[in-house]
PDB file of C-alpha atoms in Angstrom:
ATOM      1  CA  UNK A  69     -25.741 130.710 -96.970  1.00 59.00           C
ATOM      2  CA  UNK A  70     -29.025 130.850 -98.875  1.00 76.00           C
ATOM      3  CA  UNK A  71     -32.033 131.658 -96.720  1.00 90.00           C
ATOM      4  CA  UNK A  72     -34.005 128.531 -95.833  1.00 96.00           C
ATOM      5  CA  UNK A  73     -37.538 128.245 -97.218  1.00 97.00           C
ATOM      6  CA  UNK A  74     -40.239 127.051 -94.823  1.00 98.00           C
ATOM      7  CA  UNK A  75     -43.959 126.665 -95.501  1.00 98.00           C
ATOM      8  CA  UNK A  76     -46.323 126.287 -92.558  1.00 98.00           C
ATOM      9  CA  UNK A  77     -49.791 124.821 -93.029  1.00 98.00           C
ATOM     10  CA  UNK A  78     -52.086 125.284 -90.065  1.00 97.00           C
ATOM     11  CA  UNK A  79     -54.393 127.403 -87.952  1.00 96.00           C
ATOM     12  CA  UNK A  80     -54.720 131.113 -87.292  1.00 96.00           C
ATOM     13  CA  UNK A  81     -56.588 132.266 -84.182  1.00 94.00           C
ATOM     14  CA  UNK A  82     -57.114 135.468 -82.293  1.00 93.00           C
ATOM     15  CA  UNK A  83     -55.775 134.781 -78.800  1.00 87.00           C
ATOM     16  CA  UNK A  84     -57.655 136.472 -75.951  1.00 92.00           C
ATOM     17  CA  UNK A  85     -55.189 136.276 -73.062  1.00 88.00           C
ATOM     18  CA  UNK A  86     -55.977 137.036 -69.414  1.00 91.00           C
ATOM     19  CA  UNK A  87     -53.449 136.902 -66.577  1.00 91.00           C
ATOM     20  CA  UNK A  88     -54.501 135.887 -63.070  1.00 94.00           C
ATOM     21  CA  UNK A  89     -52.742 134.892 -59.864  1.00 94.00           C
ATOM     22  CA  UNK A  90     -54.198 131.380 -60.134  1.00 93.00           C
ATOM     23  CA  UNK A  91     -56.084 129.420 -62.783  1.00 92.00           C
ATOM     24  CA  UNK A  92     -59.809 129.114 -61.988  1.00 90.00           C
ATOM     25  CA  UNK A  93     -61.183 125.739 -60.979  1.00 90.00           C
ATOM     26  CA  UNK A  94     -64.524 124.423 -62.249  1.00 89.00           C
ATOM     27  CA  UNK A  95     -67.281 126.815 -61.232  1.00 93.00           C
ATOM     28  CA  UNK A  96     -64.827 129.373 -59.812  1.00 93.00           C
ATOM     29  CA  UNK A  97     -64.378 133.032 -60.756  1.00 94.00           C
ATOM     30  CA  UNK A  98     -61.016 134.660 -60.090  1.00 93.00           C
ATOM     31  CA  UNK A  99     -59.982 138.286 -60.411  1.00 93.00           C
ATOM     32  CA  UNK A 100     -57.639 138.770 -63.338  1.00 92.00           C
ATOM     33  CA  UNK A 101     -54.955 141.279 -64.205  1.00 91.00           C
ATOM     34  CA  UNK A 102     -53.506 142.153 -67.621  1.00 89.00           C
ATOM     35  CA  UNK A 103     -55.546 141.345 -70.748  1.00 92.00           C
ATOM     36  CA  UNK A 104     -54.210 141.324 -74.311  1.00 86.00           C
ATOM     37  CA  UNK A 105     -55.384 140.224 -77.760  1.00 88.00           C
ATOM     38  CA  UNK A 106     -52.648 138.561 -79.783  1.00 84.00           C
ATOM     39  CA  UNK A 107     -52.464 136.919 -83.205  1.00 86.00           C
ATOM     40  CA  UNK A 108     -52.084 133.197 -82.537  1.00 87.00           C
ATOM     41  CA  UNK A 109     -53.021 129.691 -83.591  1.00 90.00           C
ATOM     42  CA  UNK A 110     -50.334 127.032 -83.783  1.00 92.00           C
ATOM     43  CA  UNK A 111     -49.925 127.500 -87.533  1.00 96.00           C
ATOM     44  CA  UNK A 112     -49.575 131.276 -87.450  1.00 95.00           C
ATOM     45  CA  UNK A 113     -47.355 131.094 -84.384  1.00 94.00           C
ATOM     46  CA  UNK A 114     -45.006 128.603 -85.999  1.00 97.00           C
ATOM     47  CA  UNK A 115     -44.885 130.625 -89.206  1.00 97.00           C
ATOM     48  CA  UNK A 116     -43.936 133.758 -87.266  1.00 97.00           C
ATOM     49  CA  UNK A 117     -41.457 131.726 -85.203  1.00 97.00           C
ATOM     50  CA  UNK A 118     -39.816 130.463 -88.392  1.00 98.00           C
ATOM     51  CA  UNK A 119     -39.518 133.880 -90.026  1.00 97.00           C
ATOM     52  CA  UNK A 120     -38.057 135.387 -86.838  1.00 97.00           C
ATOM     53  CA  UNK A 121     -35.634 132.486 -86.625  1.00 97.00           C
ATOM     54  CA  UNK A 122     -34.340 133.398 -90.076  1.00 97.00           C
ATOM     55  CA  UNK A 123     -36.313 131.541 -92.761  1.00 98.00           C
ATOM     56  CA  UNK A 124     -38.296 132.867 -95.702  1.00 98.00           C
ATOM     57  CA  UNK A 125     -41.684 131.631 -94.565  1.00 98.00           C
ATOM     58  CA  UNK A 126     -45.067 131.209 -96.209  1.00 98.00           C
ATOM     59  CA  UNK A 127     -48.297 130.464 -94.372  1.00 98.00           C
ATOM     60  CA  UNK A 128     -51.181 128.374 -95.700  1.00 98.00           C
ATOM     61  CA  UNK A 129     -54.397 128.625 -93.701  1.00 98.00           C
ATOM     62  CA  UNK A 130     -57.774 130.331 -93.396  1.00 98.00           C
ATOM     63  CA  UNK A 131     -59.163 133.344 -91.538  1.00 98.00           C
ATOM     64  CA  UNK A 132     -62.743 134.542 -91.201  1.00 98.00           C
ATOM     65  CA  UNK A 133     -64.435 137.561 -92.746  1.00 97.00           C
ATOM     66  CA  UNK A 134     -64.858 139.158 -89.314  1.00 97.00           C
ATOM     67  CA  UNK A 135     -62.832 141.914 -87.633  1.00 96.00           C
ATOM     68  CA  UNK A 136     -60.570 139.331 -86.009  1.00 96.00           C
ATOM     69  CA  UNK A 137     -59.653 138.052 -89.494  1.00 97.00           C
ATOM     70  CA  UNK A 138     -58.623 141.524 -90.659  1.00 96.00           C
ATOM     71  CA  UNK A 139     -56.457 141.970 -87.584  1.00 95.00           C
ATOM     72  CA  UNK A 140     -54.944 138.489 -87.870  1.00 95.00           C
ATOM     73  CA  UNK A 141     -53.803 139.017 -91.456  1.00 96.00           C
ATOM     74  CA  UNK A 142     -52.375 142.442 -90.662  1.00 96.00           C
ATOM     75  CA  UNK A 143     -50.373 141.125 -87.736  1.00 93.00           C
ATOM     76  CA  UNK A 144     -49.080 138.039 -89.565  1.00 95.00           C
ATOM     77  CA  UNK A 145     -48.078 140.258 -92.507  1.00 95.00           C
ATOM     78  CA  UNK A 146     -46.332 142.670 -90.167  1.00 95.00           C
ATOM     79  CA  UNK A 147     -44.230 139.829 -88.777  1.00 95.00           C
ATOM     80  CA  UNK A 148     -42.770 139.242 -92.234  1.00 96.00           C
ATOM     81  CA  UNK A 149     -44.658 136.057 -93.137  1.00 97.00           C
ATOM     82  CA  UNK A 150     -45.818 135.639 -96.754  1.00 98.00           C
ATOM     83  CA  UNK A 151     -49.640 135.493 -96.576  1.00 97.00           C
ATOM     84  CA  UNK A 152     -50.248 135.669-100.311  1.00 97.00           C
ATOM     85  CA  UNK A 153     -52.083 132.327-100.219  1.00 98.00           C
ATOM     86  CA  UNK A 154     -53.942 132.876 -96.944  1.00 97.00           C
ATOM     87  CA  UNK A 155     -57.652 132.204 -97.495  1.00 97.00           C
ATOM     88  CA  UNK A 156     -60.540 134.359 -96.266  1.00 97.00           C
ATOM     89  CA  UNK A 157     -63.781 132.433 -95.685  1.00 96.00           C
ATOM     90  CA  UNK A 158     -67.169 133.819 -94.727  1.00 96.00           C
ATOM     91  CA  UNK A 159     -67.867 133.691 -90.991  1.00 96.00           C
ATOM     92  CA  UNK A 160     -65.893 133.734 -87.764  1.00 97.00           C
ATOM     93  CA  UNK A 161     -62.144 133.419 -87.398  1.00 97.00           C
ATOM     94  CA  UNK A 162     -60.655 130.944 -84.968  1.00 97.00           C
ATOM     95  CA  UNK A 163     -60.435 132.158 -81.376  1.00 95.00           C
ATOM     96  CA  UNK A 164     -58.416 130.907 -78.381  1.00 88.00           C
ATOM     97  CA  UNK A 165     -59.377 131.808 -74.814  1.00 90.00           C
ATOM     98  CA  UNK A 166     -56.207 131.667 -72.691  1.00 88.00           C
ATOM     99  CA  UNK A 167     -55.704 132.120 -68.966  1.00 91.00           C
ATOM    100  CA  UNK A 168     -52.146 132.426 -67.603  1.00 88.00           C
ATOM    101  CA  UNK A 169     -51.245 132.184 -63.899  1.00 90.00           C
ATOM    102  CA  UNK A 170     -48.406 133.787 -61.942  1.00 89.00           C
ATOM    103  CA  UNK A 171     -46.126 130.779 -62.602  1.00 86.00           C
ATOM    104  CA  UNK A 172     -46.636 130.953 -66.364  1.00 79.00           C
ATOM    105  CA  UNK A 173     -48.901 127.893 -66.557  1.00 84.00           C
ATOM    106  CA  UNK A 174     -51.957 128.199 -68.774  1.00 85.00           C
ATOM    107  CA  UNK A 175     -55.315 126.791 -69.818  1.00 87.00           C
ATOM    108  CA  UNK A 176     -56.543 127.167 -73.397  1.00 85.00           C
ATOM    109  CA  UNK A 177     -59.910 126.685 -75.116  1.00 87.00           C
ATOM    110  CA  UNK A 178     -59.849 126.916 -78.929  1.00 85.00           C
ATOM    111  CA  UNK A 179     -62.863 127.406 -81.201  1.00 91.00           C
ATOM    112  CA  UNK A 180     -61.771 126.549 -84.777  1.00 94.00           C
ATOM    113  CA  UNK A 181     -63.918 128.970 -86.795  1.00 96.00           C
ATOM    114  CA  UNK A 182     -62.461 129.396 -90.286  1.00 97.00           C
ATOM    115  CA  UNK A 183     -59.729 126.852 -89.579  1.00 97.00           C
ATOM    116  CA  UNK A 184     -62.317 124.089 -89.912  1.00 95.00           C
ATOM    117  CA  UNK A 185     -63.073 125.209 -93.467  1.00 95.00           C
ATOM    118  CA  UNK A 186     -59.460 124.887 -94.632  1.00 96.00           C
ATOM    119  CA  UNK A 187     -59.800 121.886 -96.956  1.00 93.00           C
ATOM    120  CA  UNK A 188     -58.823 120.709-100.444  1.00 90.00           C
ATOM    121  CA  UNK A 189     -55.456 122.283-101.188  1.00 97.00           C
ATOM    122  CA  UNK A 190     -55.258 124.361-104.364  1.00 97.00           C
ATOM    123  CA  UNK A 191     -52.670 124.180-107.116  1.00 97.00           C
ATOM    124  CA  UNK A 192     -50.783 127.290-105.911  1.00 98.00           C
ATOM    125  CA  UNK A 193     -50.756 125.931-102.352  1.00 98.00           C
ATOM    126  CA  UNK A 194     -49.333 122.600-103.538  1.00 98.00           C
ATOM    127  CA  UNK A 195     -46.715 124.464-105.588  1.00 98.00           C
ATOM    128  CA  UNK A 196     -45.644 126.468-102.535  1.00 98.00           C
ATOM    129  CA  UNK A 197     -45.194 123.245-100.560  1.00 98.00           C
ATOM    130  CA  UNK A 198     -43.129 121.709-103.350  1.00 98.00           C
ATOM    131  CA  UNK A 199     -40.832 124.746-103.493  1.00 98.00           C
ATOM    132  CA  UNK A 200     -40.052 124.704 -99.755  1.00 98.00           C
ATOM    133  CA  UNK A 201     -37.148 123.089 -97.943  1.00 98.00           C
ATOM    134  CA  UNK A 202     -39.374 122.086 -95.023  1.00 98.00           C
ATOM    135  CA  UNK A 203     -43.134 121.853 -94.508  1.00 98.00           C
ATOM    136  CA  UNK A 204     -44.370 122.364 -90.939  1.00 98.00           C
ATOM    137  CA  UNK A 205     -47.858 121.215 -89.896  1.00 98.00           C
ATOM    138  CA  UNK A 206     -49.962 120.770 -86.753  1.00 97.00           C
ATOM    139  CA  UNK A 207     -53.447 119.419 -85.982  1.00 96.00           C
ATOM    140  CA  UNK A 208     -55.687 122.483 -85.453  1.00 94.00           C
ATOM    141  CA  UNK A 209     -57.000 122.182 -89.027  1.00 96.00           C
ATOM    142  CA  UNK A 210     -58.737 119.140 -90.582  1.00 96.00           C
ATOM    143  CA  UNK A 211     -56.408 116.144 -90.487  1.00 97.00           C
ATOM    144  CA  UNK A 212     -57.299 115.394 -94.110  1.00 97.00           C
ATOM    145  CA  UNK A 213     -55.729 118.717 -95.115  1.00 98.00           C
ATOM    146  CA  UNK A 214     -52.607 118.005 -93.070  1.00 98.00           C
ATOM    147  CA  UNK A 215     -52.343 114.582 -94.712  1.00 98.00           C
ATOM    148  CA  UNK A 216     -52.722 116.017 -98.217  1.00 98.00           C
ATOM    149  CA  UNK A 217     -50.049 118.642 -97.514  1.00 98.00           C
ATOM    150  CA  UNK A 218     -47.640 116.081 -96.062  1.00 98.00           C
ATOM    151  CA  UNK A 219     -48.087 113.690 -98.971  1.00 98.00           C
ATOM    152  CA  UNK A 220     -47.561 116.510-101.468  1.00 98.00           C
ATOM    153  CA  UNK A 221     -44.372 117.468 -99.655  1.00 98.00           C
ATOM    154  CA  UNK A 222     -43.150 113.880 -99.647  1.00 97.00           C
ATOM    155  CA  UNK A 223     -43.799 113.563-103.401  1.00 97.00           C
ATOM    156  CA  UNK A 224     -41.845 116.800-104.029  1.00 98.00           C
ATOM    157  CA  UNK A 225     -38.882 115.933-101.786  1.00 97.00           C
ATOM    158  CA  UNK A 226     -39.781 118.563 -99.179  1.00 98.00           C
ATOM    159  CA  UNK A 227     -39.070 117.483 -95.594  1.00 98.00           C
ATOM    160  CA  UNK A 228     -42.114 117.218 -93.336  1.00 98.00           C
ATOM    161  CA  UNK A 229     -42.101 118.282 -89.683  1.00 98.00           C
ATOM    162  CA  UNK A 230     -45.346 117.423 -87.891  1.00 98.00           C
ATOM    163  CA  UNK A 231     -46.082 118.900 -84.487  1.00 98.00           C
ATOM    164  CA  UNK A 232     -48.851 116.472 -83.489  1.00 97.00           C
ATOM    165  CA  UNK A 233     -50.834 118.912 -81.345  1.00 93.00           C
ATOM    166  CA  UNK A 234     -53.539 118.910 -80.095  1.00 90.00           C
ATOM    167  CA  UNK A 235     -53.152 115.293 -78.970  1.00 89.00           C
ATOM    168  CA  UNK A 236     -55.028 112.699 -81.043  1.00 89.00           C
ATOM    169  CA  UNK A 237     -54.504 109.411 -82.823  1.00 89.00           C
ATOM    170  CA  UNK A 238     -53.252 109.812 -86.385  1.00 94.00           C
ATOM    171  CA  UNK A 239     -53.909 107.972 -89.644  1.00 95.00           C
ATOM    172  CA  UNK A 240     -51.090 105.823 -90.994  1.00 95.00           C
ATOM    173  CA  UNK A 241     -51.290 107.692 -94.300  1.00 97.00           C
ATOM    174  CA  UNK A 242     -50.175 110.878 -92.550  1.00 97.00           C
ATOM    175  CA  UNK A 243     -47.466 109.284 -90.418  1.00 97.00           C
ATOM    176  CA  UNK A 244     -46.014 107.573 -93.504  1.00 97.00           C
ATOM    177  CA  UNK A 245     -45.254 111.019 -94.971  1.00 98.00           C
ATOM    178  CA  UNK A 246     -43.614 112.506 -91.835  1.00 98.00           C
ATOM    179  CA  UNK A 247     -39.830 112.933 -91.623  1.00 98.00           C
ATOM    180  CA  UNK A 248     -39.702 114.390 -88.092  1.00 98.00           C
ATOM    181  CA  UNK A 249     -42.426 114.130 -85.453  1.00 98.00           C
ATOM    182  CA  UNK A 250     -42.511 116.672 -82.603  1.00 98.00           C
ATOM    183  CA  UNK A 251     -44.690 115.715 -79.618  1.00 97.00           C
ATOM    184  CA  UNK A 252     -44.967 116.211 -75.883  1.00 95.00           C
ATOM    185  CA  UNK A 253     -45.658 113.279 -73.575  1.00 94.00           C
ATOM    186  CA  UNK A 254     -49.454 113.640 -73.769  1.00 93.00           C
ATOM    187  CA  UNK A 255     -49.319 113.648 -77.564  1.00 95.00           C
ATOM    188  CA  UNK A 256     -46.954 110.673 -77.605  1.00 95.00           C
ATOM    189  CA  UNK A 257     -49.428 108.662 -75.515  1.00 95.00           C
ATOM    190  CA  UNK A 258     -52.292 109.592 -77.878  1.00 94.00           C
ATOM    191  CA  UNK A 259     -50.360 108.213 -80.871  1.00 94.00           C
ATOM    192  CA  UNK A 260     -48.498 105.191 -79.466  1.00 94.00           C
ATOM    193  CA  UNK A 261     -49.988 104.560 -76.022  1.00 94.00           C
ATOM    194  CA  UNK A 262     -46.636 105.304 -74.357  1.00 94.00           C
ATOM    195  CA  UNK A 263     -44.990 108.485 -73.059  1.00 93.00           C
ATOM    196  CA  UNK A 264     -41.510 107.562 -74.352  1.00 94.00           C
ATOM    197  CA  UNK A 265     -40.404 108.471 -77.887  1.00 95.00           C
ATOM    198  CA  UNK A 266     -39.001 105.093 -79.017  1.00 96.00           C
ATOM    199  CA  UNK A 267     -42.376 103.415 -79.771  1.00 96.00           C
ATOM    200  CA  UNK A 268     -43.140 106.196 -82.240  1.00 97.00           C
ATOM    201  CA  UNK A 269     -40.251 105.030 -84.418  1.00 97.00           C
ATOM    202  CA  UNK A 270     -42.535 102.257 -85.632  1.00 96.00           C
ATOM    203  CA  UNK A 271     -44.453 104.992 -87.447  1.00 96.00           C
ATOM    204  CA  UNK A 272     -41.909 107.731 -88.274  1.00 98.00           C
ATOM    205  CA  UNK A 273     -38.119 107.813 -88.781  1.00 98.00           C
ATOM    206  CA  UNK A 274     -37.298 110.623 -86.294  1.00 98.00           C
ATOM    207  CA  UNK A 275     -38.960 111.853 -83.111  1.00 98.00           C
ATOM    208  CA  UNK A 276     -38.422 114.800 -80.796  1.00 98.00           C
ATOM    209  CA  UNK A 277     -40.195 114.474 -77.454  1.00 97.00           C
ATOM    210  CA  UNK A 278     -40.455 117.901 -75.828  1.00 96.00           C
ATOM    211  CA  UNK A 279     -40.085 117.993 -72.048  1.00 93.00           C
ATOM    212  CA  UNK A 280     -40.890 121.624 -71.215  1.00 88.00           C
ATOM    213  CA  UNK A 281     -38.252 123.261 -69.045  1.00 87.00           C
ATOM    214  CA  UNK A 282     -36.327 119.961 -68.996  1.00 91.00           C
ATOM    215  CA  UNK A 283     -35.510 120.215 -72.699  1.00 92.00           C
ATOM    216  CA  UNK A 284     -36.145 117.521 -75.309  1.00 95.00           C
ATOM    217  CA  UNK A 285     -35.371 113.921 -76.186  1.00 96.00           C
ATOM    218  CA  UNK A 286     -34.348 113.016 -79.754  1.00 97.00           C
ATOM    219  CA  UNK A 287     -34.474 109.486 -81.167  1.00 97.00           C
ATOM    220  CA  UNK A 288     -34.252 108.041 -84.656  1.00 97.00           C
ATOM    221  CA  UNK A 289     -34.197 104.714 -86.445  1.00 97.00           C
ATOM    222  CA  UNK A 290     -30.401 104.703 -86.689  1.00 96.00           C
ATOM    223  CA  UNK A 291     -30.313 104.115 -82.931  1.00 96.00           C
ATOM    224  CA  UNK A 292     -29.673 107.689 -81.770  1.00 96.00           C
ATOM    225  CA  UNK A 293     -31.152 108.591 -78.383  1.00 96.00           C
ATOM    226  CA  UNK A 294     -30.050 111.980 -77.073  1.00 96.00           C
ATOM    227  CA  UNK A 295     -31.393 113.967 -74.128  1.00 95.00           C
ATOM    228  CA  UNK A 296     -30.990 117.674 -74.860  1.00 93.00           C
ATOM    229  CA  UNK A 297     -31.127 119.776 -71.666  1.00 92.00           C
ATOM    230  CA  UNK A 298     -33.457 122.727 -71.380  1.00 88.00           C
ATOM    231  CA  UNK A 299     -32.346 126.331 -70.972  1.00 88.00           C
ATOM    232  CA  UNK A 300     -33.248 127.791 -67.581  1.00 86.00           C
ATOM    233  CA  UNK A 301     -35.059 131.140 -67.608  1.00 85.00           C
ATOM    234  CA  UNK A 302     -37.550 132.986 -65.439  1.00 83.00           C
ATOM    235  CA  UNK A 303     -40.826 131.863 -67.019  1.00 79.00           C
ATOM    236  CA  UNK A 304     -43.495 134.500 -67.600  1.00 80.00           C
ATOM    237  CA  UNK A 305     -45.811 132.674 -70.042  1.00 75.00           C
ATOM    238  CA  UNK A 306     -45.303 129.256 -71.628  1.00 77.00           C
ATOM    239  CA  UNK A 307     -48.206 129.632 -74.111  1.00 73.00           C
ATOM    240  CA  UNK A 308     -46.189 129.717 -77.354  1.00 84.00           C
ATOM    241  CA  UNK A 309     -42.920 128.132 -76.187  1.00 91.00           C
ATOM    242  CA  UNK A 310     -43.712 124.915 -78.044  1.00 93.00           C
ATOM    243  CA  UNK A 311     -44.432 126.842 -81.235  1.00 95.00           C
ATOM    244  CA  UNK A 312     -41.159 128.751 -80.902  1.00 95.00           C
ATOM    245  CA  UNK A 313     -39.389 125.401 -80.478  1.00 97.00           C
ATOM    246  CA  UNK A 314     -41.007 123.831 -83.552  1.00 97.00           C
ATOM    247  CA  UNK A 315     -40.478 126.856 -85.792  1.00 97.00           C
ATOM    248  CA  UNK A 316     -36.830 127.196 -84.816  1.00 97.00           C
ATOM    249  CA  UNK A 317     -36.239 123.447 -85.190  1.00 98.00           C
ATOM    250  CA  UNK A 318     -37.629 123.514 -88.729  1.00 98.00           C
ATOM    251  CA  UNK A 319     -35.426 126.470 -89.656  1.00 98.00           C
ATOM    252  CA  UNK A 320     -32.260 124.937 -88.219  1.00 97.00           C
ATOM    253  CA  UNK A 321     -32.926 121.634 -89.986  1.00 96.00           C
ATOM    254  CA  UNK A 322     -33.728 123.418 -93.261  1.00 96.00           C
ATOM    255  CA  UNK A 323     -30.405 125.247 -92.970  1.00 96.00           C
ATOM    256  CA  UNK A 324     -28.596 121.911 -92.816  1.00 95.00           C
ATOM    257  CA  UNK A 325     -27.624 121.868 -89.144  1.00 95.00           C
ATOM    258  CA  UNK A 326     -26.967 118.481 -87.541  1.00 95.00           C
ATOM    259  CA  UNK A 327     -30.268 117.393 -86.019  1.00 96.00           C
ATOM    260  CA  UNK A 328     -29.211 117.266 -82.347  1.00 95.00           C
ATOM    261  CA  UNK A 329     -27.717 120.754 -82.634  1.00 95.00           C
ATOM    262  CA  UNK A 330     -30.985 121.879 -84.252  1.00 96.00           C
ATOM    263  CA  UNK A 331     -32.919 120.480 -81.277  1.00 96.00           C
ATOM    264  CA  UNK A 332     -30.628 122.288 -78.833  1.00 95.00           C
ATOM    265  CA  UNK A 333     -31.075 125.567 -80.689  1.00 96.00           C
ATOM    266  CA  UNK A 334     -34.828 125.015 -80.661  1.00 96.00           C
ATOM    267  CA  UNK A 335     -34.712 124.515 -76.872  1.00 95.00           C
ATOM    268  CA  UNK A 336     -33.122 127.962 -76.589  1.00 95.00           C
ATOM    269  CA  UNK A 337     -35.927 129.372 -78.758  1.00 95.00           C
ATOM    270  CA  UNK A 338     -38.608 127.875 -76.537  1.00 94.00           C
ATOM    271  CA  UNK A 339     -36.931 129.238 -73.415  1.00 92.00           C
ATOM    272  CA  UNK A 340     -36.528 132.695 -74.946  1.00 92.00           C
ATOM    273  CA  UNK A 341     -40.240 132.723 -75.783  1.00 91.00           C
ATOM    274  CA  UNK A 342     -41.271 131.736 -72.245  1.00 88.00           C
ATOM    275  CA  UNK A 343     -39.668 134.914 -70.868  1.00 86.00           C
ATOM    276  CA  UNK A 344     -42.438 137.071 -72.389  1.00 84.00           C
ATOM    277  CA  UNK A 345     -46.241 137.323 -72.156  1.00 72.00           C
ATOM    278  CA  UNK A 346     -48.324 136.363 -75.159  1.00 68.00           C
ATOM    279  CA  UNK A 347     -48.144 134.047 -78.138  1.00 69.00           C
ATOM    280  CA  UNK A 348     -46.887 135.566 -81.416  1.00 81.00           C
ATOM    281  CA  UNK A 349     -45.664 138.698 -79.631  1.00 80.00           C
ATOM    282  CA  UNK A 350     -43.356 136.575 -77.470  1.00 87.00           C
ATOM    283  CA  UNK A 351     -41.721 134.595 -80.284  1.00 94.00           C
ATOM    284  CA  UNK A 352     -37.975 135.315 -80.278  1.00 94.00           C
ATOM    285  CA  UNK A 353     -35.769 136.708 -83.012  1.00 95.00           C
ATOM    286  CA  UNK A 354     -32.760 134.823 -84.323  1.00 96.00           C
ATOM    287  CA  UNK A 355     -30.452 137.120 -82.349  1.00 95.00           C
ATOM    288  CA  UNK A 356     -32.353 136.383 -79.118  1.00 94.00           C
ATOM    289  CA  UNK A 357     -32.164 132.647 -79.753  1.00 95.00           C
ATOM    290  CA  UNK A 358     -28.446 132.788 -80.558  1.00 94.00           C
ATOM    291  CA  UNK A 359     -27.713 134.827 -77.442  1.00 92.00           C
ATOM    292  CA  UNK A 360     -29.529 132.455 -75.114  1.00 91.00           C
ATOM    293  CA  UNK A 361     -28.111 129.375 -76.861  1.00 89.00           C
ATOM    294  CA  UNK A 362     -24.577 130.762 -76.520  1.00 85.00           C
ATOM    295  CA  UNK A 363     -25.044 131.425 -72.812  1.00 80.00           C
ATOM    296  CA  UNK A 364     -26.556 127.984 -72.195  1.00 73.00           C
ATOM    297  CA  UNK A 365     -23.633 126.198 -73.854  1.00 69.00           C
ATOM    298  CA  UNK A 366     -21.045 128.034 -71.764  1.00 49.00           C
ATOM    299  CA  UNK A 367     -17.678 129.324 -73.052  1.00 44.00           C
ATOM    300  CA  UNK A 368     -16.508 128.052 -76.415  1.00 40.00           C
ATOM    301  CA  UNK A 369     -13.568 125.705 -75.629  1.00 35.00           C
ATOM    302  CA  UNK A 370     -11.924 126.746 -78.891  1.00 36.00           C
ATOM    303  CA  UNK A 371     -11.980 130.430 -77.969  1.00 32.00           C
TER     304      UNK A 371
END
């Protein structure tokens, strides 16, 4: 089987992660524990998730000219992602301030930095999108850039997977170019006003509604409606579980897997990620996903 080609367009942030027994309330200071700095941003995370899941993966985005930018590029490169088209713009890189409690729940504040300057796709960037099997995008960069990338992919016959996070309403021009929409319930409400996936089919042909530890719900315009159960693990940090899910889903779909099987495999990827602390450092390898997916399905009846 030829290696799938995935291009991710999106954000790169330096994640500053602090663990604490509980998340602080407004005006409260709590004593923390472990602190780590990790390459993150939904775009970079999903690019690393895709390459670890087995795809040849390119990343289109922007980093700052600061020390965080140097570290971000080095870490994304080290993960095996092609950063040949990654832009460097003068100023600060994007930063995410993340607090994680003992149950693995988190709060996140993101300052966009260089991500906000990622506009007007270049010829080489458009060519990379056209050469891919799947384009993956999110909403931590200007929506105009996401729309331009999605429309270029549609024109070239490249499938478009949009993870519509952070939650916001979306222009029809973007939704018209999406082949598969990945949202959680909050994001679904922001787009359609409802927390179920079916209303989103008015805008896109396929929807995956992620349900955290409960798995995911897939629907499409052919009438399919499938609840895919989650994979139970001891959760350490759920920060990048959604990015692991989206990256793995894109890879499985690019490889030609049946879509419901791709969603199930992606659920195993999200669960495998949640077993570790951090964002990009927690993203699972293909072997880790396969192992957890195999265990979750039980014995092969044909064996």
